[in-house]
Coordinates of N, CA and C in Angstrom, one line a residue:
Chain A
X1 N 9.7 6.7 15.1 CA 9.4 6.0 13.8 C 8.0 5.3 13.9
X2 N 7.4 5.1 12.8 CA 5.8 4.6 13.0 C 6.3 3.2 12.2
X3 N 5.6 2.3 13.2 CA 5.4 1.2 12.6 C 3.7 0.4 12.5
X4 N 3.8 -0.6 12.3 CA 2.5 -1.5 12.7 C 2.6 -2.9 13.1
X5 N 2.0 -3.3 13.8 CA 1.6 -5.1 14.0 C 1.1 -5.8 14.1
X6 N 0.8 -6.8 13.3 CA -0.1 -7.7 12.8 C 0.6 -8.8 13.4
X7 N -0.3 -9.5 15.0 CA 0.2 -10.3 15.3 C 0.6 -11.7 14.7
X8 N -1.0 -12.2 13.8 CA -1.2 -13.1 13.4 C -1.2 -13.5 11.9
X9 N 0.1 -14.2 12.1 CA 0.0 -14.7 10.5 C -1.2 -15.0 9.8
X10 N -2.4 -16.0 10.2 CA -3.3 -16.3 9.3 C -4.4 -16.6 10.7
X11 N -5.6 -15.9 9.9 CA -6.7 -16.6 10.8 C -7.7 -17.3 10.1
X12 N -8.3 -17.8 10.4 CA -8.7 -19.0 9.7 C -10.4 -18.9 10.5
X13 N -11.4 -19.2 10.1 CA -12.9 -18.5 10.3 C -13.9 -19.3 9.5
X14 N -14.9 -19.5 9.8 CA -15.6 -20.4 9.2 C -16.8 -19.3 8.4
X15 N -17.3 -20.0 7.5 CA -18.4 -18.9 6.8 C -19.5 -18.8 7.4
X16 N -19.9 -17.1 7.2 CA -21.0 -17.0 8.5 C -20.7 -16.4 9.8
X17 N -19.3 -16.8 10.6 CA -19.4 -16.6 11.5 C -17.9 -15.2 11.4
X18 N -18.5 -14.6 12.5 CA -17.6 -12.9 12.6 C -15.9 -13.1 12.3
X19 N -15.2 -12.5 12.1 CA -14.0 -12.3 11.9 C -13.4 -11.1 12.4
X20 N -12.6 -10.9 13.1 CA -11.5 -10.0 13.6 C -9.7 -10.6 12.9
X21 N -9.6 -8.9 12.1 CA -8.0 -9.1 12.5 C -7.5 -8.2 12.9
X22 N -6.1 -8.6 14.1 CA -6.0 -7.6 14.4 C -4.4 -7.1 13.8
X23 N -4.6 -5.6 14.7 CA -4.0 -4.6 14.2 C -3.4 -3.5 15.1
X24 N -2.0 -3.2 15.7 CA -2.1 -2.8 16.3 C -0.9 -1.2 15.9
X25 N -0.8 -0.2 16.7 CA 0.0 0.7 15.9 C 0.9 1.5 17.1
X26 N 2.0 1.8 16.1 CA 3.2 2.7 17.3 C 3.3 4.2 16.2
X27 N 3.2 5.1 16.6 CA 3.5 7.0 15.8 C 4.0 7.9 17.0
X28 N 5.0 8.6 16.4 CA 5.3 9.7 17.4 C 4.2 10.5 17.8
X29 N 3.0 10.7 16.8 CA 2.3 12.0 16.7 C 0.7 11.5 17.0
X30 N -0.1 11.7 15.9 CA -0.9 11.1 15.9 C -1.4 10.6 14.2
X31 N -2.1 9.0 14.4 CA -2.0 8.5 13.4 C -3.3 8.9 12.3
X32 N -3.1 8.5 10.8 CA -3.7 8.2 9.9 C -4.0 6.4 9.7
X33 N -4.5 5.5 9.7 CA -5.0 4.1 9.7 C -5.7 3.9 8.5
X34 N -4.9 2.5 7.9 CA -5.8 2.1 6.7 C -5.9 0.7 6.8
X35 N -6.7 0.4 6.4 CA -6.9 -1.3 5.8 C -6.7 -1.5 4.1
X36 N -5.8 -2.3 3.8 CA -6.1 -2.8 2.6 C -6.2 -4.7 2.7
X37 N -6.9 -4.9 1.8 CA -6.5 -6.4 1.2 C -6.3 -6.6 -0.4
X38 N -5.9 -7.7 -0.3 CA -5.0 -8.3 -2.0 C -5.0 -9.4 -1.6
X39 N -5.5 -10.3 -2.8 CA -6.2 -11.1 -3.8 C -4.8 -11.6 -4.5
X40 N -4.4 -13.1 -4.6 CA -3.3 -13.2 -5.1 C -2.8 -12.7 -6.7
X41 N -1.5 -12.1 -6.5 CA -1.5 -11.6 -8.0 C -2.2 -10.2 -8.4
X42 N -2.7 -9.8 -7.2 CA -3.2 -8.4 -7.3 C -2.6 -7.3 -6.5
X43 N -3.3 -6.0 -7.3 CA -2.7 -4.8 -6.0 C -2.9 -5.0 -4.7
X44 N -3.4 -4.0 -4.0 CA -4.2 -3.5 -3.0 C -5.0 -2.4 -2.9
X45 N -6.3 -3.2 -2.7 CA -7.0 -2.4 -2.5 C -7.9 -2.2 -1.3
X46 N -8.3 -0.6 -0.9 CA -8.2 0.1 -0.5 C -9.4 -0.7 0.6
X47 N -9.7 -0.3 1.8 CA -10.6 -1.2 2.2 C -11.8 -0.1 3.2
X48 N -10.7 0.5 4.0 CA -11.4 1.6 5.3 C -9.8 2.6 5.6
X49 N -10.8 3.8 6.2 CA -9.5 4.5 6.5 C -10.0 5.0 8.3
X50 N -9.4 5.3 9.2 CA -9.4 6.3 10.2 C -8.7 7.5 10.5
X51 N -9.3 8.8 10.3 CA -8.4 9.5 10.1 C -8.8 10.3 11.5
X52 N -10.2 10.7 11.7 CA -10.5 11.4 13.0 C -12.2 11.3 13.6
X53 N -12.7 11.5 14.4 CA -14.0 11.4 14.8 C -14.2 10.3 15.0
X54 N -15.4 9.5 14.9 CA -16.5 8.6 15.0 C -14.9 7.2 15.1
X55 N -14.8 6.4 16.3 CA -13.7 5.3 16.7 C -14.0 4.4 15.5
X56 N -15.4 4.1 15.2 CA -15.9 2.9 14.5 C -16.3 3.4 13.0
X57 N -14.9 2.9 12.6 CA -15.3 3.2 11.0 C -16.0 1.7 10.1
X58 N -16.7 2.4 8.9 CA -17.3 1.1 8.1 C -16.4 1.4 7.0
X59 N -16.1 0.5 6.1 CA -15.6 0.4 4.7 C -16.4 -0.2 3.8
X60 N -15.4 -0.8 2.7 CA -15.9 -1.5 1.7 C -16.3 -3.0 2.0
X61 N -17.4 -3.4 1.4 CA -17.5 -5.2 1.4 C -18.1 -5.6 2.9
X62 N -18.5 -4.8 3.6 CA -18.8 -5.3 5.3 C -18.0 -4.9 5.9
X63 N -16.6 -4.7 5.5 CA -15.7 -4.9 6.9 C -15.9 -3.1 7.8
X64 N -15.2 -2.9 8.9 CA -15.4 -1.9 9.4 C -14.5 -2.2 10.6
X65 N -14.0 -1.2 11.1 CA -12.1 -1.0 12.1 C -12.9 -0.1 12.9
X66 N -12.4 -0.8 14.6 CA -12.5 0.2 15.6 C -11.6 0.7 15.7
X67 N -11.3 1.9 16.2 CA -9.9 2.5 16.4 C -9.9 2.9 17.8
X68 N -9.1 2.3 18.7 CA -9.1 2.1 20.0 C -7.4 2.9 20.6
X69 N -7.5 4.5 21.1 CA -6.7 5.2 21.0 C -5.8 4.8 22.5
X70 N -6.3 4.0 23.4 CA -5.4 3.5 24.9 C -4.5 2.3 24.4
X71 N -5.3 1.3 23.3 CA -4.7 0.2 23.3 C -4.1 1.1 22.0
X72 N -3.8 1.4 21.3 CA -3.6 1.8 19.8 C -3.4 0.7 18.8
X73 N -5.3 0.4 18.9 CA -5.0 -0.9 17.8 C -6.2 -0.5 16.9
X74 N -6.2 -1.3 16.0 CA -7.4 -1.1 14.7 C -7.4 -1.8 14.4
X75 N -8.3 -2.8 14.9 CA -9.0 -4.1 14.6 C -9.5 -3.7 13.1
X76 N -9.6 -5.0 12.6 CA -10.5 -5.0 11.4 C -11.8 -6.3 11.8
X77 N -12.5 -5.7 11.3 CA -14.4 -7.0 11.7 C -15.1 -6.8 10.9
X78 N -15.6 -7.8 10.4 CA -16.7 -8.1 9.8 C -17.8 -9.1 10.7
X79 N -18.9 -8.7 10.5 CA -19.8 -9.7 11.1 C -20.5 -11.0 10.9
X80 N -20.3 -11.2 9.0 CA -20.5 -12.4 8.7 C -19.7 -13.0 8.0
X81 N -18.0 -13.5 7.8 CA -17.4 -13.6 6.6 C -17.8 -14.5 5.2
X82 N -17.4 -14.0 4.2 CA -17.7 -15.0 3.3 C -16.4 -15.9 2.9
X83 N -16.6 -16.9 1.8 CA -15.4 -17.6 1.1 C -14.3 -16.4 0.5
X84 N -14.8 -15.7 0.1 CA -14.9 -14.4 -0.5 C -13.4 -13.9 -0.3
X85 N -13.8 -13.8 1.0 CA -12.8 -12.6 1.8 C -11.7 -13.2 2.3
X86 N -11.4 -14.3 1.8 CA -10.3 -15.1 1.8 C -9.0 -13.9 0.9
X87 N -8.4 -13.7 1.4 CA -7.6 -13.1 1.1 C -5.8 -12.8 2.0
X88 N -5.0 -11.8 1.6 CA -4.2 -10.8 2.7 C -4.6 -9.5 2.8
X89 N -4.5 -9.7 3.9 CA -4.8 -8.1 4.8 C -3.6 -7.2 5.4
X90 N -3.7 -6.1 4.8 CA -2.8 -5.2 5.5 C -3.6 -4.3 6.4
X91 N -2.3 -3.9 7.1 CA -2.9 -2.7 8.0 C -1.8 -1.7 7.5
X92 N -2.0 -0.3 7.6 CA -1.1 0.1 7.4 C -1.0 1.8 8.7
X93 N -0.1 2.5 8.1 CA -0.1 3.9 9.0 C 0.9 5.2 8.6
X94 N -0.1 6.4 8.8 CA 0.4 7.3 8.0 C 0.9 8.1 10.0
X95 N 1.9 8.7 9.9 CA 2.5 9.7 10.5 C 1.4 11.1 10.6
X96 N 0.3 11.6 10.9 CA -0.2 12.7 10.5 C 0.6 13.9 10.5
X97 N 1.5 13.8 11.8 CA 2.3 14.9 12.6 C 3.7 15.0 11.8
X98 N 4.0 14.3 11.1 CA 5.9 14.1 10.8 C 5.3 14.9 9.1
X99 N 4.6 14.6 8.5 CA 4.2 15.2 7.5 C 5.3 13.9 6.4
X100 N 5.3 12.9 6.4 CA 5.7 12.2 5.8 C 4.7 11.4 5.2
X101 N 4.8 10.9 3.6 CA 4.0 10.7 3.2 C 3.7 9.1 2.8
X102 N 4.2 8.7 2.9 CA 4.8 6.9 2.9 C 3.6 6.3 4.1
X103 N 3.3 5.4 3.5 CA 2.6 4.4 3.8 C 3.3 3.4 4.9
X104 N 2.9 3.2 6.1 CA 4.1 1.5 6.9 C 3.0 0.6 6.8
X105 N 4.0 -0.4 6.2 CA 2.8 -1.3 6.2 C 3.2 -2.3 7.4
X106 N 1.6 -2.9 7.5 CA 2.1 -4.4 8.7 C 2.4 -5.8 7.7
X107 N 3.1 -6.8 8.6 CA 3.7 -7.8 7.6 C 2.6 -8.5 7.2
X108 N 1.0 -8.3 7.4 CA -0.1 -9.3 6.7 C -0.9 -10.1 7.3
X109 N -1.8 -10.4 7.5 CA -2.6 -11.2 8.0 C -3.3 -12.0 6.6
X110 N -3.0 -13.7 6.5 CA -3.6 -14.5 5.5 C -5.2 -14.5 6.2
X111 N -6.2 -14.4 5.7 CA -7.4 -14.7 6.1 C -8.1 -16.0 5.4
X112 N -8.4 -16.9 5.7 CA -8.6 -18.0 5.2 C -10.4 -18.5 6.2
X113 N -11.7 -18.4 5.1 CA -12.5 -18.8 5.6 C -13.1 -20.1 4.7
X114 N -13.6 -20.7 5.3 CA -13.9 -22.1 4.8 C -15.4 -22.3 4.8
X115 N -15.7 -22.7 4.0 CA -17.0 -23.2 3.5 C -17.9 -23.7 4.9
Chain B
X1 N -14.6 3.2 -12.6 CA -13.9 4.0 -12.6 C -12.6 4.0 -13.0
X2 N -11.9 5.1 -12.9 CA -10.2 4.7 -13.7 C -9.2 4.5 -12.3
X3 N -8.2 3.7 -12.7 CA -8.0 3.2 -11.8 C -6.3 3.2 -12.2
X4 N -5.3 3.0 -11.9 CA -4.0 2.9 -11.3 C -3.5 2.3 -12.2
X5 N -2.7 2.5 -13.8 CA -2.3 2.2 -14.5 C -0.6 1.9 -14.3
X6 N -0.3 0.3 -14.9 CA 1.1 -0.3 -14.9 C 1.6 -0.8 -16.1
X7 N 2.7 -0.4 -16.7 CA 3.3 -1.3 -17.4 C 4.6 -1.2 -16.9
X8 N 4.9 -2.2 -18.0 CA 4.6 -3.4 -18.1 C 4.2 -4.3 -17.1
X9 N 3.4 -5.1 -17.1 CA 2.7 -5.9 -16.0 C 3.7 -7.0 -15.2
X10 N 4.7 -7.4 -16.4 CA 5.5 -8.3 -16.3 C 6.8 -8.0 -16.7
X11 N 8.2 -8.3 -16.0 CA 9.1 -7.9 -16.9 C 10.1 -9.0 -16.4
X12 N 11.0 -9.6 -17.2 CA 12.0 -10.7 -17.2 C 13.2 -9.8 -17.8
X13 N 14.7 -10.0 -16.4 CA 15.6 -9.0 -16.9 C 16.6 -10.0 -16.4
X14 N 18.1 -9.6 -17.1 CA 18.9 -10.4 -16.6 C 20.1 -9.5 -15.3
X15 N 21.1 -10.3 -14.6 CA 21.5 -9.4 -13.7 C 22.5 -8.1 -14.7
X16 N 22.6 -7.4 -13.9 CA 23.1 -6.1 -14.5 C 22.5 -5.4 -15.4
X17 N 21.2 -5.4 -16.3 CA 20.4 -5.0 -17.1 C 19.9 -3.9 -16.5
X18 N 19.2 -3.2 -17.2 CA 18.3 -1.9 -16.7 C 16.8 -2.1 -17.1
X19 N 15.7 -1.8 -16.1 CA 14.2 -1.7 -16.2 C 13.8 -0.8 -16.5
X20 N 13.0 -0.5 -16.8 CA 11.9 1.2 -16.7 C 10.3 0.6 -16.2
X21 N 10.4 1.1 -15.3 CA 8.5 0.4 -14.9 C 7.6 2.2 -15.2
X22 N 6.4 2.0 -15.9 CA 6.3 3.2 -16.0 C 4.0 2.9 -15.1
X23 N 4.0 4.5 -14.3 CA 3.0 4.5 -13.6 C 1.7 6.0 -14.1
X24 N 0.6 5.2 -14.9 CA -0.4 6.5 -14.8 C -0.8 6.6 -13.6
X25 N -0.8 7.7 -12.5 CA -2.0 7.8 -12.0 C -3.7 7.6 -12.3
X26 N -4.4 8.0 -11.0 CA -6.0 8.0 -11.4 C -5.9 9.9 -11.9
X27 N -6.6 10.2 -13.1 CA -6.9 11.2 -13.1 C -7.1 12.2 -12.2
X28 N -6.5 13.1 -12.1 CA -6.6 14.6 -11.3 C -5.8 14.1 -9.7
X29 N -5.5 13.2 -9.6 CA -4.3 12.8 -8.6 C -2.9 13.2 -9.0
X30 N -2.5 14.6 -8.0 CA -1.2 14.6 -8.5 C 0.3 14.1 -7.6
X31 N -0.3 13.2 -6.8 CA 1.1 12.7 -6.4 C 1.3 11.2 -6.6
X32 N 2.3 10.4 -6.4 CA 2.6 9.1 -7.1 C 3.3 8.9 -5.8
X33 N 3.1 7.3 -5.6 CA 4.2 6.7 -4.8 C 4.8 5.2 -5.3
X34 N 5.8 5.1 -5.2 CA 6.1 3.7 -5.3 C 6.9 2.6 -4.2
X35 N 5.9 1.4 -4.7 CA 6.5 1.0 -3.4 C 7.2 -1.0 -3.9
X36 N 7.7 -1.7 -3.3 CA 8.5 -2.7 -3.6 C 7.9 -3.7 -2.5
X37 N 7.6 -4.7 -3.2 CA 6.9 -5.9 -2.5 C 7.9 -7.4 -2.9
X38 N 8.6 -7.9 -1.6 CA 9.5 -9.1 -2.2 C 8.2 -9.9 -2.0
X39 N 8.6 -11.6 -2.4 CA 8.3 -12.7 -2.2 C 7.4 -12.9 -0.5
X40 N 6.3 -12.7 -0.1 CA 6.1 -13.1 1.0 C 6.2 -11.4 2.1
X41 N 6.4 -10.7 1.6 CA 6.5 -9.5 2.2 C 5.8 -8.7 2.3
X42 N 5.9 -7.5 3.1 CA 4.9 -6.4 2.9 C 5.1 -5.3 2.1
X43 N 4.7 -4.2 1.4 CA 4.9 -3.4 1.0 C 5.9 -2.5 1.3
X44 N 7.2 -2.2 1.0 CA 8.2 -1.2 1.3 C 7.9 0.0 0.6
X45 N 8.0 1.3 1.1 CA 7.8 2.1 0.4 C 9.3 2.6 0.1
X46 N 9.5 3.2 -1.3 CA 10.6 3.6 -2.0 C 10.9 5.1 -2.1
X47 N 9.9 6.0 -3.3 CA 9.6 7.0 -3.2 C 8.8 7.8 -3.9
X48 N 8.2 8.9 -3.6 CA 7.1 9.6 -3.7 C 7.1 11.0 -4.7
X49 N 6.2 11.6 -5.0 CA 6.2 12.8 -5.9 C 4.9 13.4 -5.7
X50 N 5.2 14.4 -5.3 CA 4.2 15.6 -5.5 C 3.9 17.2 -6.6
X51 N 3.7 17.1 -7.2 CA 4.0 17.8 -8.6 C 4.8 17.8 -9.2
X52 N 5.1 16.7 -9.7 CA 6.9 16.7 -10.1 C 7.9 16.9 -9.1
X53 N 7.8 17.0 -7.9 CA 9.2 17.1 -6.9 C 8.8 15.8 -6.1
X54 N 10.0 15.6 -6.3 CA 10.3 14.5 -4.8 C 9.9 14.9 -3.5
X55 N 8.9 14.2 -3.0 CA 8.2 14.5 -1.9 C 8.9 13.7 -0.7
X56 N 9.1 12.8 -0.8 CA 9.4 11.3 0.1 C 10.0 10.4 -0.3
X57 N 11.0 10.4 0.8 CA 12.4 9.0 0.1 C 12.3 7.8 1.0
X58 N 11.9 6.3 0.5 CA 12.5 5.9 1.4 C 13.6 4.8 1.3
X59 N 13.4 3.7 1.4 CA 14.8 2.6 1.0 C 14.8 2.4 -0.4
X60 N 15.0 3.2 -0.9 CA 15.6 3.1 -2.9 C 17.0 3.4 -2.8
X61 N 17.1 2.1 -3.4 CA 19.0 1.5 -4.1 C 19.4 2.9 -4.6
X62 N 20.6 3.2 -4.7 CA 21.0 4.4 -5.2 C 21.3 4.0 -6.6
X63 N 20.7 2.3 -7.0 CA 20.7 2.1 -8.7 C 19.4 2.6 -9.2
X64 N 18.5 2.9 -8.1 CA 17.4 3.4 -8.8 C 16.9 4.9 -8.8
X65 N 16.2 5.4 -9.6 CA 16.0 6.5 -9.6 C 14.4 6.6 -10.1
X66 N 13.6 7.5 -10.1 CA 12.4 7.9 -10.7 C 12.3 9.4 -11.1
X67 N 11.0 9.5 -11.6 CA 10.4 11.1 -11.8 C 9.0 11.5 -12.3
X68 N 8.6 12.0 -11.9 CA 7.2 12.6 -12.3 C 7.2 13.2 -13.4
X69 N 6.4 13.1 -14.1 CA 6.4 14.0 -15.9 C 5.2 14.9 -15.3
X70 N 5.6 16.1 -16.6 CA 4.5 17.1 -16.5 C 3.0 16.6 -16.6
X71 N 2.4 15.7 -17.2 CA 1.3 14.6 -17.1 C 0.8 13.6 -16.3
X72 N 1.8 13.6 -15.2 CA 1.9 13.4 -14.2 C 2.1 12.0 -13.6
X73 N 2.4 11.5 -15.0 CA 2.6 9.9 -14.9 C 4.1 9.4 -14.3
X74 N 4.8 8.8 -14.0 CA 5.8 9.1 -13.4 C 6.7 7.7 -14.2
X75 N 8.2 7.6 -13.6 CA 8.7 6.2 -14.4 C 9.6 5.7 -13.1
X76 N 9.9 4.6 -13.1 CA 10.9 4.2 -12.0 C 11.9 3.7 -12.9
X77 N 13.4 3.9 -12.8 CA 14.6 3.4 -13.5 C 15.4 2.5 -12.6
X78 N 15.5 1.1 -13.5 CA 16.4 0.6 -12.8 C 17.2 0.2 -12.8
X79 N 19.1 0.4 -12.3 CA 20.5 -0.1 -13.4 C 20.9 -1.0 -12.5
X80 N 21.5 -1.5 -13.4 CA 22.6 -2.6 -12.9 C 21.6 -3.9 -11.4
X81 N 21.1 -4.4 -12.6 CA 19.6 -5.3 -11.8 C 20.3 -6.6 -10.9
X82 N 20.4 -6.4 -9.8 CA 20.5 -7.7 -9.1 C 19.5 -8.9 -8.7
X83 N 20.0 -9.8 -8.2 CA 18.9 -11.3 -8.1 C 17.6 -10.5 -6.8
X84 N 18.4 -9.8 -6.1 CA 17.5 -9.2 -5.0 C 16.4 -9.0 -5.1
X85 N 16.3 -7.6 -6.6 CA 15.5 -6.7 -6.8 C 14.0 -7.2 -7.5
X86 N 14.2 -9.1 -7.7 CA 13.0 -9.1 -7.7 C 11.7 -9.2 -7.1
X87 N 10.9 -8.6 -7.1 CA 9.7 -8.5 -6.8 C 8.7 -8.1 -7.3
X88 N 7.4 -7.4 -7.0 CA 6.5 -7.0 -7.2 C 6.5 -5.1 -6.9
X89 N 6.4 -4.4 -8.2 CA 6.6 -3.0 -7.8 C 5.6 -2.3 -7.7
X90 N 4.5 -2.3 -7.2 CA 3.6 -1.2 -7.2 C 3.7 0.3 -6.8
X91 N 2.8 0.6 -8.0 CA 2.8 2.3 -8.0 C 1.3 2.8 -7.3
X92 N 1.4 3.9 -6.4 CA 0.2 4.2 -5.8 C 0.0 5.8 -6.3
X93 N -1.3 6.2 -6.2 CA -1.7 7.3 -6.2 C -3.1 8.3 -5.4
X94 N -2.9 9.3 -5.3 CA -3.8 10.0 -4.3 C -3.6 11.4 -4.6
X95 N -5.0 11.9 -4.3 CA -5.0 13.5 -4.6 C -4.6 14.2 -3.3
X96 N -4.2 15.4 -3.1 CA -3.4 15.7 -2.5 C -4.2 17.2 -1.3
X97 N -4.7 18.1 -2.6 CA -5.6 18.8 -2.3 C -5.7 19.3 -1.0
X98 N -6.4 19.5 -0.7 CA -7.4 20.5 1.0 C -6.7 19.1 2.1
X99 N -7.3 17.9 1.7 CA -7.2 16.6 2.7 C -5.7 16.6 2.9
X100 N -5.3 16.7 2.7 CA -3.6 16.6 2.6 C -3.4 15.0 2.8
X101 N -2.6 14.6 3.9 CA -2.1 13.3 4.0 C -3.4 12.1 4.6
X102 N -4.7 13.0 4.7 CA -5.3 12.2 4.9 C -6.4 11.3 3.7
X103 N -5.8 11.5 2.4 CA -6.3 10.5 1.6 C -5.9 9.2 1.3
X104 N -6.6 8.2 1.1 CA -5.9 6.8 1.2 C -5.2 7.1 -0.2
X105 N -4.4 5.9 -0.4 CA -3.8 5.4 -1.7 C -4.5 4.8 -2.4
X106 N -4.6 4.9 -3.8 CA -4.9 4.0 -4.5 C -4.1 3.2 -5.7
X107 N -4.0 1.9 -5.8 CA -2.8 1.0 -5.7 C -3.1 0.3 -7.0
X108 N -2.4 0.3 -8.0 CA -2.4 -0.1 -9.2 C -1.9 -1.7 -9.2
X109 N -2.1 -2.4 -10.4 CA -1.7 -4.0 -10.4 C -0.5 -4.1 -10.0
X110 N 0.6 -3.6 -9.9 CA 1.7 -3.6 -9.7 C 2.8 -4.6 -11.5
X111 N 4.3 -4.2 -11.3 CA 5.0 -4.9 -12.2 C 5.5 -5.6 -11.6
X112 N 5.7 -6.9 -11.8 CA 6.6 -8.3 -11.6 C 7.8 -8.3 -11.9
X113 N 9.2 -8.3 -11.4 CA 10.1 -8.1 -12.1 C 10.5 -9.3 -11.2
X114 N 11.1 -10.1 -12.8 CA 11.7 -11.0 -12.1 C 13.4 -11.0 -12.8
X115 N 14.5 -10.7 -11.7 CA 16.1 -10.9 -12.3 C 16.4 -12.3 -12.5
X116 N 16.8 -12.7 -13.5 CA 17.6 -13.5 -13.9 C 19.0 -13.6 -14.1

């Protein structure tokens, strides 16, 4: 079964300075990796994906996920956060190998940066 | 760009009542997902459609049911509504094409159902 883990409920980061969340993943096969975040009262939207090649993907808004296949985790980083990006963060993970098409999501990370 | 269409945005139902949440895709995306967000939770996924067929099941009440229309917009049905079933329902979409499972989702506002 594929799941994900988002150790940390909320990380908390001052403006300006880098932010990591993390993210870590379990698949029988080999995975698909997404980032989303949501904005309270909103969907989710779409942020970065890993699907194969290049470890260090870039996305939308700054942020960008290493994908580290020993530890099997996908960090999410940004290098300068703003107020902005105060938000929740998912991670999520597709099965590539099971051919199932469902989304797992992780339970969230609150990101909270402060002025 | 066009983007992940929901209605009703909001819906107020009492227990045992029936919902209909209905989901456009983004244009030329032909598969649909839907997924159930409680209070404080993560996204559960429910189930999926790929040209009108049920692609992917996952924890949907056997009160609920859905379907893809020839237009590809899809509806989620739901009977006999318990206090549980409220949450947040978003509908996702993604094209399917050459990329196969490796396209992200794209995630509409989602409906609020709240049971009464």
């Amino acid at each position: 079964a594929q799941s994900v883990a988002q150790p940390e409920d909320q990380v908390n980061v001052a403006e300006g300075n880098p932010l990591t969340v993390k993210c870590t993943y379990s698949v029988s096969g080999n995975p698909y990796l997404f980032w989303y975040v949501q904005y309270p009262n909103r969907g989710l939207q779409f942020l970065l994906k890993y699907i194969t090649g290049d470890n260090l993907v870039k996305g939308s808004y700054g942020f960008e996920a290493e994908f580290n296949k020993s530890q099997t985790s996908f960090h999410l980083k940004k290098p300068s956060a703003l107020v902005s990006d105060s938000a929740l963060y998912f991670c999520a993970v597709r099965d590539k190998d099971t051919g199932f098409q469902k989304l797992v999501f992780g339970t969230g990370t609150r990101l909270l940066v402060s002025p | 760009a066009a983007g992940v269409i929901q209605s009703p945005r909001h819906l107020i139902k009492e227990k045992r009542e029936t919902a209909t949440l209905k989901c456009y895709p983004i244009p030329r995306h032909d598969t649909v997902y839907w997924y159930q967000q409680g209070p404080g939770q993560d996204p559960q996924f429910l189930i999926s459609f790929y040209e009108k067929m049920q692609s992917d099941k996952g924890s949907i009440p056997d009160r609920f049911s859905a379907q893809q229309f020839s237009d590809y917009h899809s509806e989620l049905n739901m009977s006999s509504l318990e206090l549980g079933d409220s949450a947040l329902y978003f509908c996702a979409s993604s094209p399917r094409g050459a990329g196969g499972y490796s396209y992200e989702q794209y995630f509409g506002p989602g409906t609020r159902l709240t049971v009464t």
